[in-house]
Short mmCIF file of C-alpha atoms and ligand atoms in Angstrom, two decimals:
data_model
loop_
_atom_site.label_atom_id
_atom_site.label_comp_id
_atom_site.label_asym_id
_atom_site.label_seq_id
_atom_site.Cartn_x
_atom_site.Cartn_y
_atom_site.Cartn_z
CA MET A 985 -7.58 -26.89 -50.80
CA PRO A 986 -7.35 -28.60 -54.66
CA ARG A 987 -9.87 -30.42 -55.89
CA CYS A 988 -9.37 -34.81 -56.58
CA ARG A 989 -9.12 -35.20 -59.94
CA GLU A 990 -9.29 -38.57 -62.21
CA VAL A 991 -6.47 -39.12 -63.40
CA GLY A 992 -5.19 -38.81 -66.73
CA SER A 993 -8.08 -35.63 -66.90
CA PRO A 994 -6.83 -32.24 -69.30
CA ARG A 995 -4.47 -30.71 -66.78
CA VAL A 996 -5.90 -27.45 -65.83
CA VAL A 997 -4.88 -24.37 -63.82
CA HIS A 998 -7.09 -21.88 -61.75
CA ARG A 999 -7.65 -18.52 -62.48
CA THR A 1000 -10.09 -15.48 -60.14
CA ALA A 1001 -10.94 -12.48 -61.97
CA ARG A 1002 -12.78 -9.72 -60.38
CA ALA A 1003 -16.16 -8.24 -60.74
CA GLY A 1004 -18.01 -5.01 -59.59
CA LEU A 1005 -21.70 -5.25 -57.93
CA ARG A 1006 -24.65 -3.49 -59.09
CA VAL A 1007 -27.02 -3.24 -56.45
CA THR A 1008 -29.47 -1.81 -54.62
CA ARG A 1009 -29.21 -0.22 -51.20
CA ALA A 1010 -31.24 -2.07 -49.45
CA GLN A 1011 -29.05 -5.63 -51.43
CA ARG A 1012 -25.40 -3.63 -50.48
CA ARG A 1013 -26.93 -3.38 -46.51
CA ARG A 1014 -27.62 -6.81 -46.71
CA LEU A 1015 -24.16 -7.98 -48.70
CA VAL A 1016 -22.62 -5.87 -45.50
CA GLY A 1017 -24.03 -6.98 -42.95
CA LEU A 1018 -23.11 -10.97 -44.36
CA LEU A 1019 -18.56 -9.35 -43.86
CA VAL A 1020 -19.59 -8.35 -40.67
CA SER A 1021 -20.88 -10.97 -40.10
CA ALA A 1022 -18.35 -12.88 -41.21
CA GLY A 1023 -15.84 -10.77 -38.98
CA ASP A 1024 -18.41 -12.06 -36.01
CA VAL A 1025 -16.93 -15.65 -36.17
CA TRP A 1026 -12.95 -14.52 -37.41
CA ALA A 1027 -13.23 -12.46 -34.29
CA CYS A 1028 -15.06 -15.93 -32.22
CA VAL A 1029 -12.37 -17.94 -33.05
CA LEU A 1030 -9.85 -15.84 -32.03
CA GLU A 1031 -11.63 -15.05 -28.55
CA LEU A 1032 -12.44 -18.57 -28.26
CA ASN A 1033 -8.33 -19.42 -28.37
CA GLY A 1034 -7.28 -16.57 -27.03
CA TRP A 1035 -9.46 -18.39 -23.77
CA ARG A 1036 -7.63 -21.79 -24.37
CA ARG A 1037 -4.49 -19.98 -24.04
CA ALA A 1038 -5.80 -18.60 -20.78
CA ARG A 1039 -6.37 -22.21 -20.02
CA GLN A 1040 -3.15 -23.02 -21.27
CA ASP A 1041 -5.18 -25.69 -23.84
CA ARG A 1042 -4.13 -26.53 -26.93
CA PRO A 1043 -5.40 -23.88 -29.70
CA LEU A 1044 -8.29 -25.34 -31.45
CA VAL A 1045 -7.32 -24.90 -35.29
CA SER A 1046 -7.77 -27.66 -37.61
CA TYR A 1047 -10.87 -27.26 -39.55
CA GLN A 1048 -13.23 -29.70 -38.95
CA GLU A 1049 -12.88 -29.21 -34.87
CA LEU A 1050 -13.79 -25.62 -35.42
CA CYS A 1051 -16.47 -26.59 -37.86
CA ARG A 1052 -17.85 -28.68 -34.83
CA GLU A 1053 -17.77 -25.86 -32.55
CA LEU A 1054 -20.01 -24.03 -35.08
CA ALA A 1055 -22.30 -26.72 -35.15
CA CYS A 1056 -22.91 -26.46 -31.26
CA ALA A 1057 -23.48 -22.21 -31.76
CA GLY A 1058 -26.48 -23.43 -33.71
CA PRO A 1059 -28.35 -21.71 -36.59
CA GLY A 1060 -29.04 -17.78 -36.43
CA THR A 1061 -25.91 -17.15 -34.66
CA PHE A 1062 -24.59 -15.16 -36.94
CA GLY A 1063 -27.26 -13.38 -38.93
CA GLU A 1064 -28.44 -14.01 -42.17
CA LEU A 1065 -25.07 -16.31 -42.80
CA ASP A 1066 -25.33 -19.79 -44.15
CA SER A 1067 -22.80 -22.83 -42.29
CA ALA A 1068 -21.31 -22.52 -46.10
CA GLY A 1069 -20.05 -19.31 -46.08
CA ALA A 1070 -19.64 -19.33 -41.87
CA ARG A 1071 -17.46 -22.62 -42.41
CA SER A 1072 -15.32 -20.51 -45.44
CA VAL A 1073 -14.12 -18.07 -42.49
CA LEU A 1074 -13.08 -21.44 -40.72
CA ARG A 1075 -11.25 -22.38 -43.33
CA ARG A 1076 -9.24 -19.27 -43.83
CA TYR A 1077 -8.02 -19.42 -40.47
CA SER A 1078 -7.28 -22.66 -39.84
CA ASP A 1079 -5.21 -21.99 -43.45
CA ALA A 1080 -3.24 -19.19 -42.07
CA TRP A 1081 -3.04 -21.18 -38.74
CA PHE A 1082 -1.21 -23.58 -40.68
CA ALA A 1083 0.96 -21.65 -43.34
CA ALA A 1084 2.57 -18.88 -39.67
CA ALA A 1085 3.01 -22.38 -38.07
CA GLU A 1086 4.97 -23.97 -41.41
CA ARG A 1087 7.34 -21.25 -41.35
CA ARG A 1088 7.79 -20.35 -37.80
CA ARG A 1089 8.84 -24.52 -37.76
CA GLY A 1090 10.86 -23.28 -40.73
CA GLY A 1091 13.50 -20.66 -38.30
CA ASP A 1092 11.41 -17.80 -39.36
CA ARG A 1093 10.30 -16.29 -35.68
CA ARG A 1094 8.39 -12.64 -37.62
CA ALA A 1095 6.12 -15.34 -38.95
CA ARG A 1096 2.43 -14.46 -36.57
CA PHE A 1097 -0.79 -16.11 -36.17
CA PRO A 1098 -3.97 -15.59 -36.67
CA ARG A 1099 -4.89 -12.22 -34.08
CA ARG A 1100 -6.19 -9.56 -35.59
CA ARG A 1101 -10.21 -8.70 -35.90
CA ARG A 1102 -11.46 -7.60 -38.74
CA ALA A 1103 -14.93 -5.42 -39.74
CA LEU A 1104 -15.25 -6.91 -43.15
CA MET A 1105 -14.07 -10.41 -43.73
CA PRO A 1106 -14.52 -12.19 -47.17
CA LEU A 1107 -16.25 -14.69 -47.88
CA ARG A 1108 -15.81 -17.77 -50.43
CA TRP A 1109 -18.95 -20.62 -51.47
CA TYR A 1110 -18.01 -23.16 -53.80
CA HIS A 1111 -20.02 -24.69 -56.73
CA GLY A 1112 -23.26 -25.39 -56.43
CA ARG A 1113 -24.18 -22.75 -52.40
CA PHE A 1114 -24.18 -19.91 -55.43
CA MET A 1115 -26.20 -19.91 -58.23
CA LEU A 1116 -24.07 -17.92 -61.63
CA ALA A 1117 -26.36 -17.51 -64.73
CA GLY A 1118 -24.91 -14.26 -66.87
CA ARG A 1119 -24.67 -11.63 -64.98
CA ARG A 1120 -27.18 -12.48 -62.36
CA LEU A 1121 -25.83 -14.27 -59.10
CA ARG A 1122 -27.99 -15.62 -56.31
CA ILE A 1123 -25.61 -14.99 -52.62
CA PRO A 1124 -26.80 -18.11 -50.15
CA VAL A 1125 -28.36 -16.59 -47.45
CA ALA A 1126 -29.39 -18.55 -43.76
CA CYS A 1127 -32.31 -21.06 -44.03
CA GLY A 1128 -35.46 -18.84 -44.16
CA ARG A 1129 -34.53 -15.73 -45.56
CA PRO A 1130 -35.51 -13.69 -48.22
CA PRO A 1131 -33.27 -14.72 -51.61
CA LEU A 1132 -30.80 -12.44 -52.84
CA LEU A 1133 -30.19 -12.28 -55.92
CA VAL A 1134 -27.43 -9.08 -57.79
CA ARG A 1135 -25.82 -8.56 -60.61
CA LEU A 1136 -22.13 -8.11 -62.12
CA ASP A 1137 -21.02 -5.64 -63.19
CA ARG A 1138 -19.76 -6.92 -66.53
CA ASP A 1139 -20.30 -10.70 -68.08
CA PRO A 1140 -17.10 -13.61 -65.85
CA PRO A 1141 -14.60 -13.97 -68.41
CA TYR A 1142 -14.96 -17.90 -68.01
CA PRO A 1143 -17.72 -20.37 -69.07
CA PRO A 1144 -20.35 -20.92 -66.31
CA GLU A 1145 -19.35 -24.81 -66.03
CA GLN A 1146 -15.94 -23.63 -65.30
CA VAL A 1147 -16.80 -21.39 -62.11
CA ARG A 1148 -15.86 -23.62 -58.98
CA SER A 1149 -16.07 -20.51 -56.41
CA VAL A 1150 -16.71 -17.18 -55.79
CA THR A 1151 -15.52 -14.74 -52.73
CA LEU A 1152 -17.20 -11.90 -52.31
CA LEU A 1153 -15.77 -9.11 -50.08
CA TYR A 1154 -15.22 -4.88 -49.68
CA ASP A 1155 -12.30 -3.04 -51.43
CA ALA A 1156 -11.73 0.81 -50.89
CA GLY A 1157 -14.78 1.31 -50.58
CA ARG A 1158 -16.98 -0.47 -53.27
CA LEU A 1159 -18.57 -4.39 -52.74
CA TRP A 1160 -16.70 -6.95 -55.00
CA VAL A 1161 -16.77 -10.88 -56.19
CA ASP A 1162 -14.06 -12.69 -57.43
CA ILE A 1163 -15.32 -15.68 -59.33
CA THR A 1164 -12.56 -18.64 -59.61
CA ALA A 1165 -12.76 -21.24 -62.56
CA GLU A 1166 -11.02 -23.62 -63.07
CA VAL A 1167 -9.60 -23.43 -66.34
CA PRO A 1168 -8.30 -26.18 -69.20
CA VAL A 1169 -4.57 -25.37 -70.03
CA ALA A 1170 -4.72 -24.82 -73.83
CA SER A 1171 -4.48 -27.51 -76.84
CA TYR A 1172 -2.86 -26.77 -80.23
CA PRO A 1173 -3.50 -28.77 -83.36
CA ALA A 1174 -1.01 -31.13 -84.16
CA ARG A 1175 2.62 -28.77 -85.02
CA GLN A 1176 1.87 -25.27 -83.27
CA GLU A 1177 2.25 -26.40 -80.26
CA PRO A 1178 4.90 -24.55 -78.50
CA ASP A 1179 8.55 -26.03 -78.59
CA PRO A 1180 9.83 -26.28 -75.06
CA ALA A 1181 13.33 -26.27 -77.21
CA GLN A 1182 12.84 -22.95 -78.57
CA VAL A 1183 14.02 -20.53 -75.43
CA ALA A 1184 13.26 -17.12 -75.26
CA GLY A 1185 14.77 -14.94 -72.99
CA VAL A 1186 13.18 -11.95 -71.55
CA ASP A 1187 14.50 -9.05 -69.78
CA LEU A 1188 12.78 -6.91 -66.74
CA GLY A 1189 12.12 -3.06 -66.77
CA ILE A 1190 10.48 0.36 -66.79
CA ILE A 1191 10.81 1.38 -69.87
CA HIS A 1192 9.79 -1.69 -71.33
CA PRO A 1193 8.26 -3.82 -68.59
CA TYR A 1194 8.95 -6.76 -71.19
CA ALA A 1195 11.26 -7.15 -73.83
CA VAL A 1196 11.63 -10.87 -75.36
CA ALA A 1197 14.35 -11.84 -77.20
CA ALA A 1198 13.51 -15.56 -79.51
CA PRO A 1199 15.66 -18.02 -80.77
CA GLY A 1200 16.17 -16.30 -84.90
CA GLY A 1201 17.23 -12.55 -83.74
CA GLU A 1202 13.16 -11.32 -83.67
CA GLY A 1203 12.36 -9.31 -80.66
CA LEU A 1204 9.69 -8.31 -79.40
CA LEU A 1205 9.15 -4.03 -76.86
CA VAL A 1206 6.65 -4.07 -74.93
CA SER A 1207 6.39 -0.09 -74.15
CA GLY A 1208 5.57 1.15 -70.31
CA ARG A 1209 5.30 5.27 -70.78
CA ALA A 1210 1.86 4.43 -70.44
CA ILE A 1211 2.02 3.16 -66.66
CA ARG A 1212 5.25 5.47 -66.06
CA ALA A 1213 3.04 8.20 -67.02
CA GLU A 1214 0.54 6.84 -65.23
CA HIS A 1215 2.47 6.69 -61.70
CA ARG A 1216 3.76 9.67 -62.16
CA MET A 1217 0.75 11.38 -62.82
CA HIS A 1218 -1.21 9.83 -59.56
CA LEU A 1219 2.17 10.87 -57.34
CA ALA A 1220 2.25 14.69 -58.26
CA ASP A 1221 -2.08 13.88 -57.93
CA ARG A 1222 -1.33 12.61 -54.32
CA LYS A 1223 1.33 15.23 -53.46
CA ALA A 1224 -1.33 18.38 -54.27
CA ARG A 1225 -4.02 15.93 -52.37
CA ARG A 1226 -2.40 16.40 -49.31
CA LYS A 1227 -0.55 19.59 -50.18
CA ALA A 1228 -4.50 20.78 -49.88
CA VAL A 1229 -5.80 19.17 -47.28
CA ALA A 1230 -2.84 19.63 -44.54
CA ARG A 1231 -3.82 22.64 -43.02
CA ARG A 1232 -7.40 20.23 -42.48
CA ALA A 1233 -5.43 17.73 -40.62
CA PRO A 1234 -7.03 16.84 -37.63
CA LYS A 1235 -3.86 16.46 -35.02
CA PRO A 1236 -2.46 13.70 -33.49
CA GLY A 1237 -5.14 12.38 -30.78
CA GLN A 1238 -8.22 14.71 -32.16
CA LYS A 1239 -11.25 13.44 -33.49
CA GLY A 1240 -11.92 13.29 -37.09
CA SER A 1241 -14.20 15.61 -38.69
CA ARG A 1242 -17.02 14.21 -41.40
CA ARG A 1243 -15.29 16.28 -43.79
CA TRP A 1244 -11.92 14.21 -42.76
CA ARG A 1245 -13.64 11.02 -43.11
CA HIS A 1246 -14.86 12.43 -46.76
CA TYR A 1247 -11.67 12.62 -47.83
CA ARG A 1248 -9.77 9.89 -46.87
CA ARG A 1249 -12.32 7.92 -48.38
CA ARG A 1250 -11.48 9.61 -51.60
CA GLN A 1251 -7.87 9.61 -50.89
CA ARG A 1252 -8.60 5.43 -50.88
CA LEU A 1253 -10.59 5.27 -54.44
CA ALA A 1254 -7.81 7.57 -55.86
CA GLU A 1255 -5.43 4.95 -55.03
CA ALA A 1256 -7.51 1.73 -55.09
CA ARG A 1257 -8.15 2.85 -59.04
CA HIS A 1258 -4.10 3.80 -59.90
CA ARG A 1259 -3.54 0.28 -58.10
CA ARG A 1260 -6.06 -1.11 -61.07
CA ARG A 1261 -4.65 0.53 -63.88
CA VAL A 1262 -1.23 -0.66 -63.67
CA ARG A 1263 -2.57 -4.11 -62.69
CA GLN A 1264 -4.83 -4.05 -65.61
CA ALA A 1265 -2.29 -1.93 -67.67
CA GLN A 1266 0.66 -5.21 -66.33
CA HIS A 1267 -1.50 -7.97 -67.42
CA GLU A 1268 -2.13 -6.34 -70.92
CA ALA A 1269 1.39 -6.09 -71.55
CA ALA A 1270 1.52 -10.06 -70.82
CA LYS A 1271 -0.99 -10.59 -72.60
CA ASN A 1272 1.21 -9.74 -75.72
CA VAL A 1273 3.91 -11.93 -74.74
CA ILE A 1274 2.75 -15.08 -74.49
CA ALA A 1275 0.63 -14.23 -78.01
CA TRP A 1276 3.73 -13.21 -79.30
CA ALA A 1277 5.77 -16.39 -78.00
CA VAL A 1278 2.33 -18.15 -78.63
CA ALA A 1279 2.98 -17.83 -82.38
CA ARG A 1280 5.95 -18.06 -83.07
CA ARG A 1281 6.35 -21.63 -81.09
CA THR A 1282 8.85 -20.67 -78.09
CA GLY A 1283 8.02 -23.31 -75.08
CA THR A 1284 10.08 -22.07 -72.32
CA LEU A 1285 10.36 -18.20 -71.45
CA ALA A 1286 13.45 -17.72 -69.27
CA VAL A 1287 12.34 -14.74 -66.83
CA GLY A 1288 16.19 -12.82 -65.96
CA ASP A 1289 15.44 -11.55 -62.01
CA PRO A 1290 16.46 -8.88 -61.28
CA ARG A 1291 14.72 -8.79 -57.31
CA GLY A 1292 18.29 -9.37 -55.83
CA VAL A 1293 19.68 -5.63 -56.11
CA LEU A 1294 16.19 -3.92 -55.49
CA ASN A 1295 16.81 -3.95 -52.07
CA LEU A 1296 19.74 -1.24 -51.84
CA ASP A 1297 19.03 1.77 -51.18
CA ALA A 1298 19.23 4.84 -54.37
CA GLY A 1299 17.75 6.83 -53.56
CA ARG A 1300 14.30 8.48 -52.32
CA ARG A 1301 13.98 9.02 -56.21
CA HIS A 1302 15.43 5.67 -57.67
CA ASN A 1303 13.00 3.93 -54.57
CA GLN A 1304 10.57 5.12 -55.65
CA ARG A 1305 10.97 4.31 -59.00
CA THR A 1306 11.64 0.63 -57.94
CA ARG A 1307 8.81 0.43 -55.73
CA ASP A 1308 5.98 1.87 -58.54
CA TRP A 1309 7.66 -0.91 -60.87
CA ARG A 1310 5.52 -3.79 -58.93
CA ILE A 1311 8.47 -6.09 -60.50
CA GLY A 1312 6.44 -8.90 -58.32
CA HIS A 1313 3.48 -8.59 -60.14
CA LEU A 1314 5.26 -8.35 -63.35
CA ILE A 1315 6.85 -11.92 -63.03
CA THR A 1316 3.41 -13.78 -61.72
CA ALA A 1317 0.83 -12.32 -64.44
CA LEU A 1318 3.49 -13.16 -66.78
CA ALA A 1319 3.76 -16.88 -65.07
CA ASP A 1320 0.47 -17.59 -65.07
CA LYS A 1321 -0.53 -16.81 -67.92
CA ALA A 1322 2.06 -19.36 -69.46
CA ALA A 1323 1.07 -21.63 -67.43
CA ALA A 1324 -2.09 -21.78 -68.88
CA ALA A 1325 -0.86 -21.52 -72.12
CA GLY A 1326 1.81 -24.24 -71.95
CA ILE A 1327 4.80 -22.38 -71.47
CA SER A 1328 7.33 -23.29 -69.18
CA LEU A 1329 9.22 -20.54 -67.63
CA THR A 1330 12.12 -20.96 -65.52
CA LEU A 1331 13.46 -17.23 -63.79
CA VAL A 1332 17.72 -16.85 -63.50
CA ASP A 1333 19.95 -14.51 -61.80
CA GLU A 1334 19.89 -11.46 -64.77
CA ARG A 1335 23.16 -9.59 -63.46
CA GLY A 1336 25.27 -8.10 -65.61
CA THR A 1337 22.78 -8.94 -68.54
CA SER A 1338 22.20 -4.98 -69.42
CA SER A 1339 26.25 -4.91 -69.76
CA THR A 1340 27.22 -7.63 -71.66
CA CYS A 1341 27.44 -7.53 -75.43
CA PRO A 1342 24.97 -10.80 -76.51
CA ALA A 1343 27.96 -11.26 -79.75
CA CYS A 1344 30.93 -11.50 -77.90
CA ARG A 1345 30.61 -12.08 -74.14
CA SER A 1346 32.10 -8.99 -72.81
CA ARG A 1347 31.65 -6.56 -70.83
CA ILE A 1348 30.16 -3.26 -71.26
CA PRO A 1349 29.78 0.16 -69.55
CA ARG A 1350 26.17 0.32 -69.21
CA PRO A 1351 24.38 2.46 -71.62
CA ALA A 1352 23.03 5.98 -70.88
CA GLY A 1353 19.90 6.11 -74.05
CA ARG A 1354 18.29 2.53 -75.34
CA VAL A 1355 21.37 2.15 -77.72
CA LEU A 1356 24.10 -0.88 -76.68
CA ALA A 1357 27.31 -0.72 -78.56
CA CYS A 1358 29.82 -2.99 -78.23
CA PRO A 1359 33.78 -0.80 -78.32
CA ALA A 1360 34.81 -5.12 -78.89
CA CYS A 1361 33.28 -6.71 -81.39
CA GLN A 1362 31.10 -3.59 -83.81
CA PHE A 1363 28.01 -5.11 -81.85
CA THR A 1364 24.98 -2.26 -81.99
CA GLY A 1365 21.89 -3.14 -80.67
CA HIS A 1366 18.72 -2.43 -78.70
CA ARG A 1367 20.11 -2.36 -75.05
CA ASP A 1368 16.73 -4.17 -73.48
CA LEU A 1369 17.22 -6.60 -76.01
CA SER A 1370 20.64 -7.64 -76.07
CA ALA A 1371 19.65 -8.46 -72.59
CA ALA A 1372 16.87 -10.28 -72.91
CA ALA A 1373 19.09 -12.35 -75.45
CA SER A 1374 21.90 -12.58 -72.24
CA ILE A 1375 19.22 -14.13 -70.26
CA ALA A 1376 17.96 -16.65 -72.83
CA ALA A 1377 21.87 -17.91 -73.50
CA ARG A 1378 22.31 -18.70 -69.80
CA LEU A 1379 19.40 -21.11 -69.83
CA GLY A 1380 21.03 -22.14 -73.50
CA GLY A 1381 19.19 -21.06 -75.35
CA GLY A 1382 21.60 -20.84 -78.37
CA THR A 1383 20.00 -17.38 -79.34
CA THR A 1384 21.46 -15.96 -82.48
CA PRO A 1385 22.53 -12.62 -80.81
CA ALA A 1386 21.11 -11.12 -84.58
CA ILE A 1387 19.13 -8.35 -83.08
CA PRO A 1388 17.14 -6.72 -85.04
CA ALA A 1389 15.77 -9.40 -87.18
CA GLY A 1390 12.84 -8.25 -86.83
CA VAL A 1391 11.38 -6.24 -83.93
CA THR A 1392 7.32 -5.99 -82.98
CA HIS A 1393 6.13 -3.08 -80.93
CA ARG A 1394 3.41 -3.19 -78.60
CA ARG A 1395 1.78 -1.04 -75.73
CA ALA A 1396 0.75 -1.40 -72.39
CA GLY A 1397 -2.15 0.96 -70.96
CA ALA A 1398 -3.08 1.79 -74.10
CA HIS A 1399 -6.60 2.55 -72.33
CA LEU A 1400 -4.95 4.71 -69.24
CA PRO A 1401 -6.59 7.96 -69.49
CA GLY A 1402 -4.01 10.59 -71.43
CA VAL A 1403 -2.87 8.41 -73.52
CA ALA A 1404 -5.32 8.43 -76.55
CA PRO A 1405 -7.62 11.64 -77.17
CA SER A 1406 -10.51 10.34 -76.77
CA ARG A 1407 -9.43 9.76 -73.26
CA ARG A 1408 -8.90 12.97 -71.52
CA ASP A 1409 -7.06 12.85 -67.74
CA PRO A 1410 -8.60 14.92 -65.31
CA ARG A 1411 -5.60 15.50 -63.46
CA ARG A 1412 -3.34 16.69 -66.53
CA ARG A 1413 -3.33 20.27 -66.81
CA ALA A 1414 -5.88 21.26 -69.69
CA HIS A 1415 -4.84 23.59 -72.73
CA HIS A 1416 -6.59 26.33 -71.78
CA ARG A 1417 -7.73 28.51 -69.73
CA GLY A 1418 -4.94 30.52 -69.63
CA ALA A 1419 -1.78 27.94 -68.53
CA ARG A 1420 1.72 27.90 -70.19
CA GLY A 1421 2.11 26.16 -73.39
CA SER A 1422 -1.09 27.14 -74.44
CA PRO A 1423 -2.33 26.99 -77.53
CA GLY A 1424 -3.70 30.22 -77.40
CA ARG A 1425 -7.42 30.95 -76.68
CA HIS A 1426 -9.75 29.15 -78.54
CA ARG A 1427 -11.57 30.77 -81.98
CA PRO A 1428 -14.70 29.40 -83.35
CA ALA A 1429 -13.57 27.71 -86.56
CA PRO A 1430 -13.21 30.10 -89.95
CA ALA A 1431 -16.20 30.79 -92.11
CA SER A 1432 -16.61 28.02 -94.59
CA PRO A 1433 -16.86 29.64 -98.82
CA THR A 1434 -20.03 28.90 -99.42
ZN1 ZN B 2740 30.98 -7.02 -78.66
#
């Protein structure tokens, strides 16, 4: 629900950052207890509407009606959960119900009303209910209960006066807090603000998550090789894990053992870690693009959207590649950062741009490597940058195709394990231990001549 703002106040965007929690065992138990109570609230609403449906009554879905029902239940119904937290669950139900109704009215028969119970449900508190000072967060609890003060594992990236809400949630075996803030759109000194007439094209790819071509023949290439390596290491690791435990896996219908439960937990942690790594690297890549665009006063980004062709079956290897690409996240990460920087972003159909010469517009067979050479006009250039230039031209960018005048190179995922020698990737085979391609036995350093 957007907040009412005064007319003429500066434009803002809402941004959310996730932080882990440093908690004692007792605090952890209380926090999980709150999430369980939130799941109870959710289950109550589902059950209430189940009865009403059985009686052929109208379902109770508006936020106000649900709140009235909650008030009738009286204090103490949901353990330590305070009423503001319980109402956030009602808000979530109401929003989900109306969103589904809207989609069904639009003819989408697959849209379903909320009907599944959850053991743990996220809880949200708005400004004024919680207290956030530095890393210390006070989570509201029901009247008369001892206060619940927890510590975040990092500093919130927003100043405290901008924070609007906190959301407590449980994901992949850990407790997290999502901090949502109202961030003002960047303002620039006079004649340094982005110019909407300057259009840059963005080509999305796997080797280069973002290839950007700006007017004046400048280009930016963000390398995604580290992200691709992370995907490959994770896939190999997942296969190896599965192979190692396949013999011990419970048969269908058989009760899993404690050991199996522990294995499943480790597996979920590894999956979540992999997802976090890729997300982080993609955010860094998008940040690079926006910083580069701001420095060149580019006010419009034309992004080639390849999602039309992704649903075609292209064999299992290529399908895995397109799933790993996480194209939706690449686009939203860039769009969010562009909005916060005051740059407009438009999606453009990218069909054919990677096989069109940016100089003479003739069709060229897709090159195998990274260099695009036109047989008609002798143009040669980087394949992804040429595609980006063609995308910019589709939005009337008037891009000079003389690439490269100056190409900036950036790497995404410099923090990923195995990229820098200071952080070894435990999934990679060690160089010693008699492995193939081993540099040989480690010998002591030669004695210094002193
Ligand atoms: Zn040509």
